[in-house]
Amino acid sequence: YRSMIGSLLYLTASRPDILFSVCLCARFQACPKESHLHAVKRIFKYLAYTPFLGLWYPRNSTFDLHTYSDADFGGYKVDRKSTSGTCQFLGNMLISWFRKKQNSVAISTTEAEYIAAGSCCAQVIWMKQQLLDYGIFFEKVPIKCDNTSAICLGKNPVHHSRTKHIDIRYQFIKDHIERNDIELVFVPTKDQIADIFTKPLDEQSFSKFRMELGLCEID
């Protein structure tokens, strides 16, 4: 089971569409059950039916940096911790993505989404610094979030007095908003691409977000 998970984790570097399923199964490596093994085999069956699916980077794509941030509030039923998922694009090209279970239990969707946006902000700041080496500068990089309360929390300092339970280290997102490094932008849930990293989806939504990630059949 551990060998299978290790192989799949390696594959997620080029197949972001299996990231959610693989990471979820990886949590049970210490004591896997038969049901977990069946779930992993289903991932392999999906890969067997999509052998030519890969990321496509078109040469005529625009070169603007934008990101998506999402969280599944209390989605992990074992300990009720939320899951953060983000992805970063240069134009239509997916260049970075990750999914991670949050360290502490969030007590509201606002907190879970704000923590996810904070992780996304850290990734954006690092990417901006890397792109400066190539003479490319971005201002107000949009972080697209589908939670209006989290967006208000980042923009309006009055809300912070009511959210002291959120760890202080996540408040740096407000500082970067004031410096015009990033901006929080609302995106409808139906257009939230990062959903594919945080929760199971129906076939139609999964196929739609997979295509928007840039995954297509490559001959």
mmCIF file of C-alpha atoms in Angstrom:
data_model
loop_
_atom_site.group_PDB
_atom_site.id
_atom_site.type_symbol
_atom_site.label_atom_id
_atom_site.label_comp_id
_atom_site.label_asym_id
_atom_site.label_seq_id
_atom_site.Cartn_x
_atom_site.Cartn_y
_atom_site.Cartn_z
ATOM 1 C CA TYR A 1 0.000 0.000 0.000
ATOM 2 C CA ARG A 2 2.822 2.415 0.882
ATOM 3 C CA SER A 3 4.611 1.616 -2.370
ATOM 4 C CA MET A 4 1.456 2.351 -4.361
ATOM 5 C CA ILE A 5 0.907 5.645 -2.548
ATOM 6 C CA GLY A 6 4.543 6.637 -3.069
ATOM 7 C CA SER A 7 4.245 6.067 -6.808
ATOM 8 C CA LEU A 8 1.027 8.064 -6.994
ATOM 9 C CA LEU A 9 2.450 10.958 -4.970
ATOM 10 C CA TYR A 10 5.329 11.141 -7.445
ATOM 11 C CA LEU A 11 2.827 11.249 -10.295
ATOM 12 C CA THR A 12 0.906 14.187 -8.788
ATOM 13 C CA ALA A 13 3.789 16.409 -9.936
ATOM 14 C CA SER A 14 2.339 16.194 -13.447
ATOM 15 C CA ARG A 15 -1.227 15.023 -12.784
ATOM 16 C CA PRO A 16 -2.930 17.532 -10.463
ATOM 17 C CA ASP A 17 -6.319 15.921 -11.157
ATOM 18 C CA ILE A 18 -5.495 13.004 -8.818
ATOM 19 C CA LEU A 19 -4.016 15.147 -6.027
ATOM 20 C CA PHE A 20 -7.135 15.133 -3.827
ATOM 21 C CA SER A 21 -7.686 11.371 -3.990
ATOM 22 C CA VAL A 22 -4.026 10.443 -3.546
ATOM 23 C CA CYS A 23 -3.463 12.742 -0.567
ATOM 24 C CA LEU A 24 -6.620 11.464 1.102
ATOM 25 C CA CYS A 25 -5.503 7.839 0.722
ATOM 26 C CA ALA A 26 -1.993 8.747 1.892
ATOM 27 C CA ARG A 27 -3.352 9.622 5.333
ATOM 28 C CA PHE A 28 -4.001 5.931 6.028
ATOM 29 C CA GLN A 29 -0.543 4.544 5.279
ATOM 30 C CA ALA A 30 0.107 3.631 8.918
ATOM 31 C CA CYS A 31 -2.845 1.234 9.156
ATOM 32 C CA PRO A 32 -4.613 0.783 5.816
ATOM 33 C CA LYS A 33 -7.818 -1.210 5.518
ATOM 34 C CA GLU A 34 -9.200 -3.144 2.593
ATOM 35 C CA SER A 35 -11.466 -0.226 1.684
ATOM 36 C CA HIS A 36 -8.415 2.028 1.355
ATOM 37 C CA LEU A 37 -6.760 -0.461 -0.982
ATOM 38 C CA HIS A 38 -9.889 -0.529 -3.157
ATOM 39 C CA ALA A 39 -9.822 3.278 -3.300
ATOM 40 C CA VAL A 40 -6.183 3.289 -4.442
ATOM 41 C CA LYS A 41 -6.936 0.684 -7.105
ATOM 42 C CA ARG A 42 -9.708 2.934 -8.414
ATOM 43 C CA ILE A 43 -7.123 5.697 -8.870
ATOM 44 C CA PHE A 44 -4.958 3.333 -10.906
ATOM 45 C CA LYS A 45 -7.981 2.368 -13.017
ATOM 46 C CA TYR A 46 -8.661 6.058 -13.689
ATOM 47 C CA LEU A 47 -5.033 6.508 -14.761
ATOM 48 C CA ALA A 48 -5.250 3.449 -17.012
ATOM 49 C CA TYR A 49 -8.216 5.011 -18.848
ATOM 50 C CA THR A 50 -6.476 8.400 -19.212
ATOM 51 C CA PRO A 51 -2.877 7.482 -20.191
ATOM 52 C CA PHE A 52 -2.384 10.430 -22.554
ATOM 53 C CA LEU A 53 -3.774 13.123 -20.248
ATOM 54 C CA GLY A 54 -1.190 15.803 -19.457
ATOM 55 C CA LEU A 55 -0.638 19.500 -18.829
ATOM 56 C CA TRP A 56 -0.586 21.669 -21.933
ATOM 57 C CA TYR A 57 1.331 24.967 -22.057
ATOM 58 C CA PRO A 58 0.332 26.977 -25.155
ATOM 59 C CA ARG A 59 2.933 29.372 -26.533
ATOM 60 C CA ASN A 60 0.371 32.114 -27.202
ATOM 61 C CA SER A 61 -0.854 32.276 -23.587
ATOM 62 C CA THR A 62 -0.893 35.631 -21.808
ATOM 63 C CA PHE A 63 1.632 36.207 -19.040
ATOM 64 C CA ASP A 64 -0.388 37.473 -16.094
ATOM 65 C CA LEU A 65 -0.139 35.885 -12.653
ATOM 66 C CA HIS A 66 -3.412 34.936 -10.964
ATOM 67 C CA THR A 67 -4.355 32.371 -8.347
ATOM 68 C CA TYR A 68 -7.260 30.436 -6.843
ATOM 69 C CA SER A 69 -7.695 29.644 -3.157
ATOM 70 C CA ASP A 70 -10.263 27.352 -1.569
ATOM 71 C CA ALA A 71 -10.910 25.407 1.644
ATOM 72 C CA ASP A 72 -13.170 22.513 2.540
ATOM 73 C CA PHE A 73 -14.507 23.427 5.992
ATOM 74 C CA GLY A 74 -14.259 20.439 8.343
ATOM 75 C CA GLY A 75 -14.274 18.046 5.416
ATOM 76 C CA TYR A 76 -12.001 15.442 7.014
ATOM 77 C CA LYS A 77 -14.395 13.481 9.230
ATOM 78 C CA VAL A 78 -11.678 11.778 11.311
ATOM 79 C CA ASP A 79 -10.506 14.933 13.113
ATOM 80 C CA ARG A 80 -12.698 17.615 11.435
ATOM 81 C CA LYS A 81 -9.713 19.607 10.210
ATOM 82 C CA SER A 82 -10.230 21.627 7.058
ATOM 83 C CA THR A 83 -8.285 21.225 3.838
ATOM 84 C CA SER A 84 -6.614 24.057 1.935
ATOM 85 C CA GLY A 85 -6.144 23.968 -1.818
ATOM 86 C CA THR A 86 -4.569 26.545 -4.106
ATOM 87 C CA CYS A 87 -3.297 26.789 -7.664
ATOM 88 C CA GLN A 88 -1.316 29.465 -9.473
ATOM 89 C CA PHE A 89 -1.477 30.342 -13.161
ATOM 90 C CA LEU A 90 0.625 32.357 -15.587
ATOM 91 C CA GLY A 91 -2.027 33.198 -18.121
ATOM 92 C CA ASN A 92 -3.646 29.841 -18.961
ATOM 93 C CA MET A 93 -0.636 27.842 -17.776
ATOM 94 C CA LEU A 94 -0.796 26.034 -14.445
ATOM 95 C CA ILE A 95 2.598 26.456 -12.772
ATOM 96 C CA SER A 96 2.017 25.599 -9.113
ATOM 97 C CA TRP A 97 -0.559 23.784 -6.991
ATOM 98 C CA PHE A 98 -0.861 22.222 -3.574
ATOM 99 C CA ARG A 99 -3.322 20.654 -1.164
ATOM 100 C CA LYS A 100 -2.770 20.437 2.586
ATOM 101 C CA LYS A 101 -4.751 19.604 5.680
ATOM 102 C CA GLN A 102 -4.762 22.592 8.024
ATOM 103 C CA ASN A 103 -2.838 22.296 11.293
ATOM 104 C CA SER A 104 -5.721 23.223 13.578
ATOM 105 C CA VAL A 105 -9.485 22.811 13.577
ATOM 106 C CA ALA A 106 -11.209 25.874 12.097
ATOM 107 C CA ILE A 107 -14.403 26.943 13.833
ATOM 108 C CA SER A 108 -15.910 28.753 10.840
ATOM 109 C CA THR A 109 -15.802 28.727 7.053
ATOM 110 C CA THR A 110 -14.331 32.236 7.199
ATOM 111 C CA GLU A 111 -11.390 31.026 9.261
ATOM 112 C CA ALA A 112 -10.781 28.007 7.029
ATOM 113 C CA GLU A 113 -10.910 30.118 3.852
ATOM 114 C CA TYR A 114 -8.727 32.854 5.354
ATOM 115 C CA ILE A 115 -6.057 30.360 6.373
ATOM 116 C CA ALA A 116 -6.090 28.911 2.853
ATOM 117 C CA ALA A 117 -5.784 32.403 1.367
ATOM 118 C CA GLY A 118 -2.848 33.088 3.694
ATOM 119 C CA SER A 119 -1.023 30.014 2.400
ATOM 120 C CA CYS A 120 -1.778 31.098 -1.160
ATOM 121 C CA CYS A 121 -0.482 34.591 -0.419
ATOM 122 C CA ALA A 122 2.830 33.177 0.832
ATOM 123 C CA GLN A 123 3.206 31.204 -2.395
ATOM 124 C CA VAL A 124 2.400 34.262 -4.504
ATOM 125 C CA ILE A 125 4.978 36.422 -2.709
ATOM 126 C CA TRP A 126 7.644 33.749 -3.294
ATOM 127 C CA MET A 127 6.722 33.513 -6.978
ATOM 128 C CA LYS A 128 6.840 37.286 -7.380
ATOM 129 C CA GLN A 129 10.365 37.322 -5.994
ATOM 130 C CA GLN A 130 11.418 34.539 -8.373
ATOM 131 C CA LEU A 131 9.947 36.342 -11.387
ATOM 132 C CA LEU A 132 11.822 39.523 -10.454
ATOM 133 C CA ASP A 133 15.022 37.688 -11.392
ATOM 134 C CA TYR A 134 13.666 37.617 -14.953
ATOM 135 C CA GLY A 135 12.711 41.286 -14.880
ATOM 136 C CA ILE A 136 9.000 40.564 -14.525
ATOM 137 C CA PHE A 137 7.035 42.535 -11.924
ATOM 138 C CA PHE A 138 3.415 41.996 -10.901
ATOM 139 C CA GLU A 139 1.287 44.282 -8.747
ATOM 140 C CA LYS A 140 -2.005 43.349 -7.059
ATOM 141 C CA VAL A 141 -1.914 39.669 -7.958
ATOM 142 C CA PRO A 142 -5.546 38.472 -7.660
ATOM 143 C CA ILE A 143 -6.276 35.647 -5.231
ATOM 144 C CA LYS A 144 -9.692 34.351 -6.267
ATOM 145 C CA CYS A 145 -11.760 33.179 -3.306
ATOM 146 C CA ASP A 146 -15.418 32.129 -3.118
ATOM 147 C CA ASN A 147 -15.976 33.298 0.473
ATOM 148 C CA THR A 148 -17.011 36.946 0.843
ATOM 149 C CA SER A 149 -16.406 36.953 4.623
ATOM 150 C CA ALA A 150 -12.756 35.969 4.158
ATOM 151 C CA ILE A 151 -12.366 38.728 1.571
ATOM 152 C CA CYS A 152 -13.881 41.307 3.957
ATOM 153 C CA LEU A 153 -11.600 40.078 6.721
ATOM 154 C CA GLY A 154 -8.550 40.794 4.586
ATOM 155 C CA LYS A 155 -9.741 44.205 3.404
ATOM 156 C CA ASN A 156 -11.473 45.621 6.490
ATOM 157 C CA PRO A 157 -9.420 45.932 9.717
ATOM 158 C CA VAL A 158 -12.604 46.355 11.781
ATOM 159 C CA HIS A 159 -13.367 42.659 11.314
ATOM 160 C CA HIS A 160 -10.062 41.684 12.927
ATOM 161 C CA SER A 161 -11.263 42.671 16.396
ATOM 162 C CA ARG A 162 -13.896 39.939 16.121
ATOM 163 C CA THR A 163 -11.555 37.241 14.831
ATOM 164 C CA LYS A 164 -8.766 37.078 17.414
ATOM 165 C CA HIS A 165 -9.062 33.292 17.438
ATOM 166 C CA ILE A 166 -7.356 33.226 14.038
ATOM 167 C CA ASP A 167 -3.626 32.742 14.484
ATOM 168 C CA ILE A 168 -1.657 35.999 14.151
ATOM 169 C CA ARG A 169 0.688 34.543 11.549
ATOM 170 C CA TYR A 170 -2.152 34.566 9.027
ATOM 171 C CA GLN A 171 -2.745 38.295 9.446
ATOM 172 C CA PHE A 172 0.199 39.085 7.171
ATOM 173 C CA ILE A 173 -2.185 38.788 4.215
ATOM 174 C CA LYS A 174 -3.667 42.138 5.252
ATOM 175 C CA ASP A 175 -0.202 43.726 5.124
ATOM 176 C CA HIS A 176 0.380 42.502 1.581
ATOM 177 C CA ILE A 177 -3.015 43.814 0.504
ATOM 178 C CA GLU A 178 -2.019 47.258 1.810
ATOM 179 C CA ARG A 179 1.302 47.009 -0.067
ATOM 180 C CA ASN A 180 -0.582 46.220 -3.304
ATOM 181 C CA ASP A 181 1.214 42.875 -3.609
ATOM 182 C CA ILE A 182 -2.074 40.980 -3.825
ATOM 183 C CA GLU A 183 -5.812 41.559 -3.824
ATOM 184 C CA LEU A 184 -8.618 39.244 -2.761
ATOM 185 C CA VAL A 185 -11.177 38.802 -5.523
ATOM 186 C CA PHE A 186 -14.512 37.019 -5.311
ATOM 187 C CA VAL A 187 -15.165 34.150 -7.691
ATOM 188 C CA PRO A 188 -18.404 32.103 -7.786
ATOM 189 C CA THR A 189 -18.128 28.575 -6.418
ATOM 190 C CA LYS A 190 -19.011 27.130 -9.834
ATOM 191 C CA ASP A 191 -15.844 28.789 -11.210
ATOM 192 C CA GLN A 192 -13.583 27.951 -8.250
ATOM 193 C CA ILE A 193 -10.949 25.738 -9.889
ATOM 194 C CA ALA A 194 -9.258 24.974 -6.556
ATOM 195 C CA ASP A 195 -12.352 22.938 -5.601
ATOM 196 C CA ILE A 196 -10.742 19.992 -7.384
ATOM 197 C CA PHE A 197 -8.029 19.917 -4.689
ATOM 198 C CA THR A 198 -10.258 20.118 -1.611
ATOM 199 C CA LYS A 199 -13.348 17.954 -2.068
ATOM 200 C CA PRO A 200 -14.865 15.142 -4.140
ATOM 201 C CA LEU A 201 -16.790 16.417 -7.157
ATOM 202 C CA ASP A 202 -19.428 15.081 -9.504
ATOM 203 C CA GLU A 203 -18.234 13.934 -12.905
ATOM 204 C CA GLN A 204 -19.343 17.080 -14.739
ATOM 205 C CA SER A 205 -17.620 19.497 -12.334
ATOM 206 C CA PHE A 206 -14.502 17.314 -12.188
ATOM 207 C CA SER A 207 -14.188 17.235 -15.984
ATOM 208 C CA LYS A 208 -14.754 20.993 -16.212
ATOM 209 C CA PHE A 209 -12.111 21.901 -13.628
ATOM 210 C CA ARG A 210 -9.673 19.336 -15.020
ATOM 211 C CA MET A 211 -9.887 21.028 -18.401
ATOM 212 C CA GLU A 212 -9.475 24.493 -16.853
ATOM 213 C CA LEU A 213 -6.313 23.299 -15.119
ATOM 214 C CA GLY A 214 -4.878 22.769 -18.587
ATOM 215 C CA LEU A 215 -5.088 18.961 -18.638
ATOM 216 C CA CYS A 216 -5.863 17.583 -22.074
ATOM 217 C CA GLU A 217 -5.154 14.574 -24.276
ATOM 218 C CA ILE A 218 -1.580 14.790 -25.577
ATOM 219 C CA ASP A 219 -0.712 12.488 -28.502
#
